[in-house]
Short mmCIF file of C-alpha atoms and ligand atoms in Angstrom, two decimals:
data_model
loop_
_atom_site.label_atom_id
_atom_site.label_comp_id
_atom_site.label_asym_id
_atom_site.label_seq_id
_atom_site.Cartn_x
_atom_site.Cartn_y
_atom_site.Cartn_z
CA MET A 1 -21.27 25.97 5.48
CA LYS A 2 -18.33 25.62 7.82
CA THR A 3 -15.24 27.80 7.65
CA THR A 4 -11.94 26.37 8.86
CA THR A 5 -9.23 28.85 9.64
CA ARG A 6 -6.94 30.22 12.32
CA SER A 7 -5.96 33.93 12.49
CA PRO A 8 -2.83 33.96 10.39
CA ARG A 9 -1.05 36.29 12.77
CA THR A 10 -0.92 34.01 15.86
CA LEU A 11 -0.54 30.38 14.74
CA PRO A 12 2.67 30.45 12.67
CA LEU A 13 4.43 32.34 15.51
CA ARG A 14 3.31 29.88 18.25
CA ARG A 15 4.07 26.89 15.96
CA SER A 16 7.54 28.18 15.13
CA LEU A 17 8.32 28.76 18.81
CA VAL A 18 7.47 25.11 19.58
CA SER A 19 9.46 23.92 16.57
CA LEU A 20 12.40 26.11 17.52
CA LEU A 21 12.43 24.59 21.00
CA THR A 22 12.35 21.01 19.68
CA ALA A 23 14.78 21.87 16.89
CA GLY A 24 17.06 23.19 19.59
CA VAL A 25 17.11 19.64 20.90
CA LEU A 26 16.97 17.80 17.55
CA GLY A 27 19.07 20.20 15.44
CA LEU A 28 18.00 22.40 12.54
CA GLY A 29 17.28 19.54 10.12
CA SER A 30 14.13 18.52 11.97
CA LEU A 31 12.62 22.01 11.75
CA SER A 32 11.16 21.45 8.27
CA ALA A 33 10.35 17.82 9.16
CA ALA A 34 8.29 19.04 12.15
CA ALA A 35 6.30 21.40 9.83
CA ALA A 36 5.85 19.27 6.69
CA THR A 37 3.51 16.29 6.43
CA GLU A 38 5.44 13.07 6.00
CA MET A 39 5.08 11.31 2.65
CA PRO A 40 4.26 7.59 3.01
CA PRO A 41 7.48 5.52 2.75
CA LEU A 42 8.39 4.10 -0.70
CA PRO A 43 7.18 0.48 -0.88
CA GLU A 44 9.58 -2.40 -1.54
CA VAL A 45 10.11 -3.38 -5.17
CA LYS A 46 8.04 -6.42 -6.10
CA GLY A 47 9.07 -8.73 -8.99
CA ASP A 48 12.26 -10.35 -10.31
CA VAL A 49 15.09 -8.80 -12.29
CA VAL A 50 14.20 -8.70 -16.00
CA GLN A 51 16.70 -10.14 -18.51
CA GLY A 52 16.63 -7.42 -21.17
CA ASN A 53 19.20 -7.55 -23.98
CA GLY A 54 22.25 -6.44 -22.01
CA LYS A 55 22.10 -2.91 -23.49
CA ASP A 56 21.85 0.21 -21.28
CA TYR A 57 19.08 2.79 -21.61
CA SER A 58 18.70 6.28 -20.11
CA LEU A 59 15.14 7.52 -19.59
CA LYS A 60 14.25 11.15 -18.84
CA PHE A 61 10.84 11.47 -17.07
CA ASN A 62 9.48 15.06 -16.81
CA ILE A 63 6.47 16.21 -14.74
CA GLY A 64 4.83 19.59 -14.16
CA LEU A 65 4.32 19.46 -10.40
CA THR A 66 6.94 20.20 -7.75
CA GLN A 67 9.26 17.87 -5.85
CA SER A 68 6.90 17.90 -2.86
CA SER A 69 3.93 16.63 -4.88
CA ALA A 70 2.36 13.17 -4.71
CA GLN A 71 3.14 12.91 -8.44
CA TYR A 72 6.90 13.27 -7.78
CA ARG A 73 6.68 10.72 -4.95
CA GLY A 74 5.11 8.28 -7.39
CA LEU A 75 7.90 8.99 -9.86
CA GLU A 76 10.51 8.18 -7.18
CA TYR A 77 8.86 4.76 -6.78
CA PHE A 78 8.81 4.27 -10.57
CA LYS A 79 12.57 4.97 -10.72
CA LYS A 80 13.23 2.54 -7.82
CA ILE A 81 11.28 -0.28 -9.56
CA VAL A 82 12.72 0.21 -13.06
CA GLU A 83 16.35 0.57 -11.97
CA LYS A 84 16.14 -2.42 -9.59
CA ARG A 85 14.30 -4.77 -11.90
CA SER A 86 16.50 -3.88 -14.91
CA ASP A 87 19.56 -4.50 -12.75
CA GLY A 88 20.60 -0.91 -13.50
CA HIS A 89 20.44 -1.27 -17.30
CA ILE A 90 17.67 1.35 -17.42
CA GLN A 91 18.59 4.59 -15.63
CA VAL A 92 15.69 7.00 -14.85
CA GLN A 93 16.39 10.75 -14.61
CA MET A 94 13.53 12.61 -12.85
CA PHE A 95 12.60 16.21 -13.73
CA HIS A 96 9.90 18.23 -11.89
CA SER A 97 8.24 21.69 -11.93
CA ALA A 98 8.11 21.62 -15.75
CA GLN A 99 11.95 21.78 -15.89
CA LEU A 100 11.79 20.19 -19.37
CA GLY A 101 8.51 21.88 -20.35
CA ASP A 102 4.85 21.94 -19.31
CA ASP A 103 2.35 19.18 -20.12
CA LEU A 104 1.83 20.01 -23.79
CA GLN A 105 5.52 20.79 -24.41
CA SER A 106 6.45 17.46 -22.82
CA VAL A 107 3.99 15.57 -25.03
CA SER A 108 5.47 17.24 -28.12
CA ALA A 109 8.98 16.32 -26.91
CA LEU A 110 7.90 12.66 -26.61
CA GLN A 111 6.58 12.76 -30.18
CA ALA A 112 9.89 14.29 -31.33
CA GLY A 113 11.84 11.66 -29.38
CA THR A 114 13.75 14.29 -27.31
CA LEU A 115 12.07 13.15 -24.07
CA GLU A 116 11.23 9.57 -23.07
CA MET A 117 8.36 9.84 -20.53
CA THR A 118 5.85 12.25 -18.93
CA SER A 119 2.53 12.14 -17.02
CA PRO A 120 0.33 15.06 -18.03
CA SER A 121 -3.19 15.75 -16.88
CA THR A 122 -5.76 14.56 -19.41
CA SER A 123 -7.41 18.02 -19.50
CA PRO A 124 -4.84 19.90 -21.64
CA MET A 125 -4.85 16.96 -24.11
CA VAL A 126 -8.53 16.97 -25.13
CA ASN A 127 -7.74 18.59 -28.48
CA MET A 128 -5.51 15.58 -29.25
CA PHE A 129 -7.79 12.97 -27.60
CA PRO A 130 -11.41 14.30 -27.40
CA GLN A 131 -12.55 11.24 -25.38
CA PHE A 132 -10.48 12.54 -22.45
CA ALA A 133 -12.99 15.40 -22.08
CA VAL A 134 -15.27 13.05 -20.12
CA PHE A 135 -12.94 13.48 -17.14
CA ASP A 136 -13.59 17.24 -17.15
CA LEU A 137 -17.35 16.94 -16.64
CA PRO A 138 -18.22 18.37 -13.21
CA PHE A 139 -19.14 16.08 -10.31
CA LEU A 140 -19.00 12.94 -12.54
CA PHE A 141 -16.86 10.96 -10.07
CA PRO A 142 -18.59 11.12 -6.64
CA LYS A 143 -15.69 9.28 -5.00
CA PRO A 144 -12.14 8.11 -5.87
CA GLU A 145 -13.14 4.45 -5.95
CA VAL A 146 -15.37 5.23 -8.93
CA ALA A 147 -12.43 6.80 -10.73
CA ASP A 148 -10.32 3.70 -10.00
CA LYS A 149 -13.08 1.41 -11.27
CA VAL A 150 -13.34 3.39 -14.51
CA LEU A 151 -9.59 3.94 -15.09
CA ASP A 152 -8.51 0.40 -14.16
CA GLY A 153 -11.54 -1.07 -15.92
CA GLU A 154 -12.56 -1.55 -19.55
CA ILE A 155 -13.04 2.20 -20.19
CA GLY A 156 -9.60 3.21 -18.87
CA GLN A 157 -7.77 0.36 -20.61
CA ARG A 158 -9.53 1.15 -23.89
CA MET A 159 -8.51 4.79 -23.58
CA LEU A 160 -4.86 3.79 -23.06
CA LYS A 161 -5.00 1.82 -26.32
CA GLU A 162 -6.70 4.73 -28.12
CA ALA A 163 -4.03 7.14 -26.79
CA SER A 164 -1.20 4.87 -28.02
CA THR A 165 -0.84 6.68 -31.33
CA LYS A 166 0.61 9.96 -32.71
CA GLY A 167 4.11 8.95 -31.55
CA LEU A 168 2.92 8.13 -28.03
CA VAL A 169 2.47 4.91 -26.03
CA ALA A 170 0.04 5.24 -23.08
CA ILE A 171 0.87 2.75 -20.32
CA GLY A 172 -0.94 3.79 -17.13
CA TRP A 173 -2.99 6.13 -14.95
CA SER A 174 -2.24 8.05 -11.77
CA GLU A 175 -4.05 10.75 -9.81
CA ASN A 176 -4.02 14.52 -9.97
CA GLY A 177 -7.15 14.46 -7.83
CA TYR A 178 -10.27 16.37 -6.80
CA ARG A 179 -10.04 20.06 -7.55
CA GLN A 180 -10.75 22.85 -5.04
CA LEU A 181 -11.30 26.53 -5.77
CA THR A 182 -9.01 29.18 -4.27
CA ASN A 183 -8.99 32.97 -4.67
CA SER A 184 -7.49 36.13 -3.20
CA LYS A 185 -10.69 38.24 -3.01
CA ARG A 186 -13.46 36.72 -0.88
CA PRO A 187 -14.96 33.54 0.61
CA VAL A 188 -17.07 31.64 -1.95
CA SER A 189 -20.01 29.49 -0.85
CA LYS A 190 -22.44 30.03 -3.76
CA PRO A 191 -22.13 30.72 -7.50
CA ALA A 192 -23.12 34.39 -6.99
CA ASP A 193 -19.91 34.91 -4.97
CA LEU A 194 -17.95 34.20 -8.19
CA GLU A 195 -19.33 37.27 -9.95
CA GLY A 196 -16.42 39.03 -11.72
CA LEU A 197 -13.70 36.79 -10.28
CA LYS A 198 -10.92 36.08 -12.83
CA ILE A 199 -10.33 32.31 -12.49
CA ARG A 200 -7.42 30.54 -14.20
CA THR A 201 -8.32 27.21 -15.73
CA MET A 202 -6.36 24.52 -17.53
CA GLN A 203 -6.26 24.86 -21.30
CA ASN A 204 -9.55 23.01 -21.65
CA PRO A 205 -12.92 24.09 -23.18
CA ILE A 206 -15.09 22.32 -20.56
CA HIS A 207 -13.28 23.99 -17.66
CA LEU A 208 -13.84 27.36 -19.36
CA ASP A 209 -17.53 26.44 -19.73
CA ILE A 210 -17.78 25.39 -16.08
CA TRP A 211 -16.53 28.71 -14.66
CA ARG A 212 -18.32 30.84 -17.26
CA THR A 213 -21.60 29.00 -16.44
CA LEU A 214 -21.01 29.61 -12.72
CA GLY A 215 -20.66 33.37 -13.38
CA ALA A 216 -16.89 33.76 -13.07
CA ASN A 217 -14.52 35.16 -15.72
CA PRO A 218 -12.28 32.19 -16.66
CA THR A 219 -8.94 32.36 -18.51
CA PRO A 220 -6.93 29.34 -19.75
CA MET A 221 -3.22 29.20 -18.79
CA SER A 222 -0.39 26.70 -18.53
CA PHE A 223 0.27 25.42 -15.00
CA ALA A 224 3.88 26.55 -15.34
CA GLU A 225 2.75 30.22 -15.42
CA LEU A 226 0.13 29.97 -12.66
CA PHE A 227 2.00 30.95 -9.46
CA THR A 228 3.35 34.16 -11.02
CA ALA A 229 -0.08 35.04 -12.46
CA LEU A 230 -1.64 34.67 -8.98
CA GLU A 231 1.18 36.58 -7.29
CA GLN A 232 0.86 39.48 -9.76
CA HIS A 233 -2.98 39.39 -9.61
CA VAL A 234 -3.22 38.70 -13.34
CA VAL A 235 -5.88 36.28 -12.15
CA ASP A 236 -7.80 36.24 -8.83
CA GLY A 237 -8.13 32.51 -8.43
CA GLN A 238 -7.49 28.97 -9.61
CA GLU A 239 -8.54 25.41 -8.84
CA ASN A 240 -6.38 22.39 -8.01
CA PRO A 241 -6.24 19.52 -5.47
CA TRP A 242 -5.23 20.39 -1.88
CA ILE A 243 -1.86 18.63 -2.28
CA THR A 244 -1.06 20.74 -5.37
CA ILE A 245 -2.20 23.97 -3.63
CA LYS A 246 0.26 23.12 -0.84
CA SER A 247 3.16 21.73 -2.92
CA SER A 248 2.97 24.70 -5.31
CA LYS A 249 2.61 27.20 -2.39
CA PHE A 250 -0.58 28.73 -3.82
CA ASN A 251 -1.71 29.37 -0.24
CA GLU A 252 1.01 32.04 -0.02
CA VAL A 253 -0.84 34.09 -2.66
CA GLN A 254 -4.43 32.89 -2.10
CA GLN A 255 -6.31 33.70 1.16
CA TYR A 256 -9.59 31.90 0.46
CA ALA A 257 -10.46 28.33 -0.56
CA THR A 258 -13.72 26.48 -1.13
CA GLU A 259 -13.86 22.67 -0.94
CA THR A 260 -15.78 22.13 -4.21
CA ASN A 261 -14.43 18.73 -5.34
CA HIS A 262 -15.94 19.86 -8.69
CA VAL A 263 -13.76 17.74 -11.03
CA TYR A 264 -11.58 14.63 -10.66
CA THR A 265 -8.47 14.90 -12.89
CA PRO A 266 -6.32 11.86 -13.74
CA PHE A 267 -2.72 11.83 -14.97
CA ILE A 268 -1.89 9.58 -17.94
CA THR A 269 1.56 7.97 -18.13
CA LEU A 270 3.06 8.31 -21.62
CA VAL A 271 6.20 6.98 -23.32
CA SER A 272 7.81 8.26 -26.52
CA GLU A 273 7.04 5.65 -29.24
CA ARG A 274 10.57 6.13 -30.66
CA PHE A 275 12.09 5.16 -27.29
CA TRP A 276 9.52 2.38 -26.77
CA ASN A 277 10.36 0.71 -30.07
CA ARG A 278 14.05 0.56 -29.10
CA LEU A 279 13.26 -1.46 -25.96
CA PRO A 280 13.16 -5.29 -25.87
CA ALA A 281 9.67 -6.69 -25.11
CA ASP A 282 10.48 -7.61 -21.50
CA TYR A 283 11.65 -4.06 -20.76
CA GLN A 284 8.42 -2.73 -22.31
CA GLN A 285 6.48 -4.99 -19.94
CA LEU A 286 8.67 -3.78 -17.05
CA LEU A 287 7.70 -0.14 -17.79
CA ARG A 288 4.01 -1.16 -17.92
CA ASP A 289 4.27 -2.95 -14.55
CA ALA A 290 6.19 -0.04 -13.00
CA ALA A 291 3.64 2.50 -14.32
CA LYS A 292 0.79 0.47 -12.74
CA GLN A 293 2.60 0.25 -9.37
CA MET A 294 3.52 3.94 -9.56
CA GLY A 295 -0.14 4.84 -10.20
CA ASP A 296 -1.48 2.73 -7.33
CA TYR A 297 1.11 4.10 -4.90
CA GLU A 298 0.62 7.71 -6.06
CA ARG A 299 -3.16 7.40 -5.51
CA HIS A 300 -2.43 6.12 -2.00
CA VAL A 301 -0.11 9.07 -1.30
CA SER A 302 -2.56 11.61 -2.73
CA ARG A 303 -5.51 10.23 -0.72
CA SER A 304 -3.72 9.51 2.54
CA MET A 305 -2.43 13.07 2.69
CA ASN A 306 -5.53 14.94 1.42
CA ASP A 307 -7.23 15.82 4.74
CA GLN A 308 -3.93 16.37 6.55
CA ILE A 309 -2.79 18.85 3.89
CA LYS A 310 -6.13 20.67 3.99
CA GLN A 311 -5.77 21.05 7.79
CA GLU A 312 -2.21 22.31 7.37
CA LEU A 313 -3.41 24.94 4.87
CA ALA A 314 -5.98 26.09 7.43
CA ASP A 315 -3.32 26.06 10.18
CA GLU A 316 -1.17 28.26 7.97
CA GLY A 317 -3.97 30.83 7.69
CA MET A 318 -5.98 29.84 4.60
CA GLN A 319 -9.74 30.51 5.11
CA ILE A 320 -11.35 27.25 3.89
CA THR A 321 -15.11 27.10 3.22
CA GLU A 322 -16.57 23.58 3.45
CA LEU A 323 -19.88 23.39 1.54
CA THR A 324 -22.96 21.58 2.86
CA PRO A 325 -24.54 18.95 0.53
CA ALA A 326 -27.31 21.50 -0.21
CA GLN A 327 -24.72 24.11 -1.23
CA VAL A 328 -22.93 21.57 -3.46
CA LYS A 329 -26.30 20.81 -5.10
CA VAL A 330 -26.64 24.51 -6.02
CA PHE A 331 -23.35 24.29 -7.94
CA GLN A 332 -24.34 20.94 -9.53
CA ASP A 333 -27.74 22.26 -10.69
CA LYS A 334 -26.15 25.43 -12.09
CA LEU A 335 -23.75 23.24 -14.13
CA GLU A 336 -26.36 20.96 -15.72
CA PRO A 337 -26.16 22.99 -18.99
CA VAL A 338 -22.50 21.92 -19.30
CA TYR A 339 -23.67 18.30 -19.56
CA ALA A 340 -26.26 19.28 -22.17
CA ASP A 341 -23.61 21.15 -24.21
CA TRP A 342 -21.03 18.38 -24.15
CA ARG A 343 -23.06 15.13 -24.10
CA ASP A 344 -23.04 14.55 -27.85
CA LYS A 345 -19.45 15.73 -28.39
CA ILE A 346 -18.14 13.36 -25.69
CA GLY A 347 -20.65 10.58 -26.30
CA GLY A 348 -23.72 9.87 -24.17
CA ASP A 349 -22.83 6.14 -23.87
CA LEU A 350 -19.45 6.89 -22.28
CA ILE A 351 -21.02 9.35 -19.80
CA ASP A 352 -23.84 6.92 -18.96
CA SER A 353 -21.42 4.02 -18.46
CA ILE A 354 -19.41 6.10 -15.98
CA ARG A 355 -22.61 7.21 -14.22
CA GLN A 356 -23.58 3.53 -13.98
CA ALA A 357 -20.17 2.73 -12.46
CA ALA A 358 -20.78 5.58 -10.03
CA SER A 359 -24.26 4.39 -9.00
CA SER A 360 -23.14 0.76 -8.56
CA ALA A 361 -20.23 1.96 -6.39
CA GLN A 362 -22.56 3.83 -4.00
O1 LIG B 401 1.95 19.02 -15.06
C1 LIG B 401 1.12 19.54 -14.13
C2 LIG B 401 -0.23 19.51 -14.64
O2 LIG B 401 -0.54 18.26 -15.17
C3 LIG B 401 -1.25 19.69 -13.63
O3 LIG B 401 -0.96 20.19 -12.55
C4 LIG B 401 -2.42 20.18 -14.28
O4 LIG B 401 -3.94 20.31 -12.56
C5 LIG B 401 -3.31 20.88 -13.42
C6 LIG B 401 -3.40 22.30 -13.68
O5 LIG B 401 -4.12 22.96 -12.91
O6 LIG B 401 -2.80 22.72 -14.64
#
């Protein structure tokens, strides 16, 4: 086990002195630039202008993560593609930080036709689409390439078709990412360290099973309520990808983190069927193309920044525990019962086909 940290008292002071000096030269604006990790530049828009039917459309796209998330960066690219290739006939309004509701509220708004698009995590939607629960099984995706192979392959495309119902049209995948545990109480390097820790999970039965099986005391909660619950010690900990821990400032209320990579969570890109049916076919295809390009770019942003963000969190005083393969195995073995509990409900064939994809990608 390796612990990465710097004594919180010294580093920020020294760093701000350096930044102040350079800012003195470069002006205040660069202060935050010096501190924050740069997002990869938005790619050029590929593809010709689409004819459409000459009518104008306004599209509200709401997400749950903040403006400094990889998800929002992906959405900026989506807006650039759609507005350029529709020659401005489709205008995209972007909303972040659950401004128009959290994941489940956004999905309901799509079904009601009061919102046009959103990209929730699959985890809160397993009651609506039980097949999504496969993504919540621990340690199923050993590396991101396996997730890409599954999501961009037959399984992922079939799931998009299956999720195009109940007033929704599912048109693409993007990446929430590999989840890491954080808490405000103590370093965690083995399941026993979780004893009595109140851990917030997504509203998802497998995640509750995971943390209960590991010995913690899990409680489901909407992402929109999480920061306040951590700040007020309603819960002791939570788990999310490094980029979400940073972009949602969880490190300001969480001292300890453990690099568990215990679950890979995808985002699914959804359109309101009512809005979809008003679009001409070539604009529908434009949204599909843009969702694919948004997903690929967002994955690139999420992965290219992962290690950098983790180092920044350590630089800013977070005590990060990196587990050895043997320590990860202890968590994996302790979670085997979760597979036994959920295999039949999710479907053994689906799990085995993903495990096959994983082994052939090794
Ligand atoms: O809209 C934001 C949620 O999709 C996302 O962050 C879910 O990872 C998530 C969490 O922890 O709720």
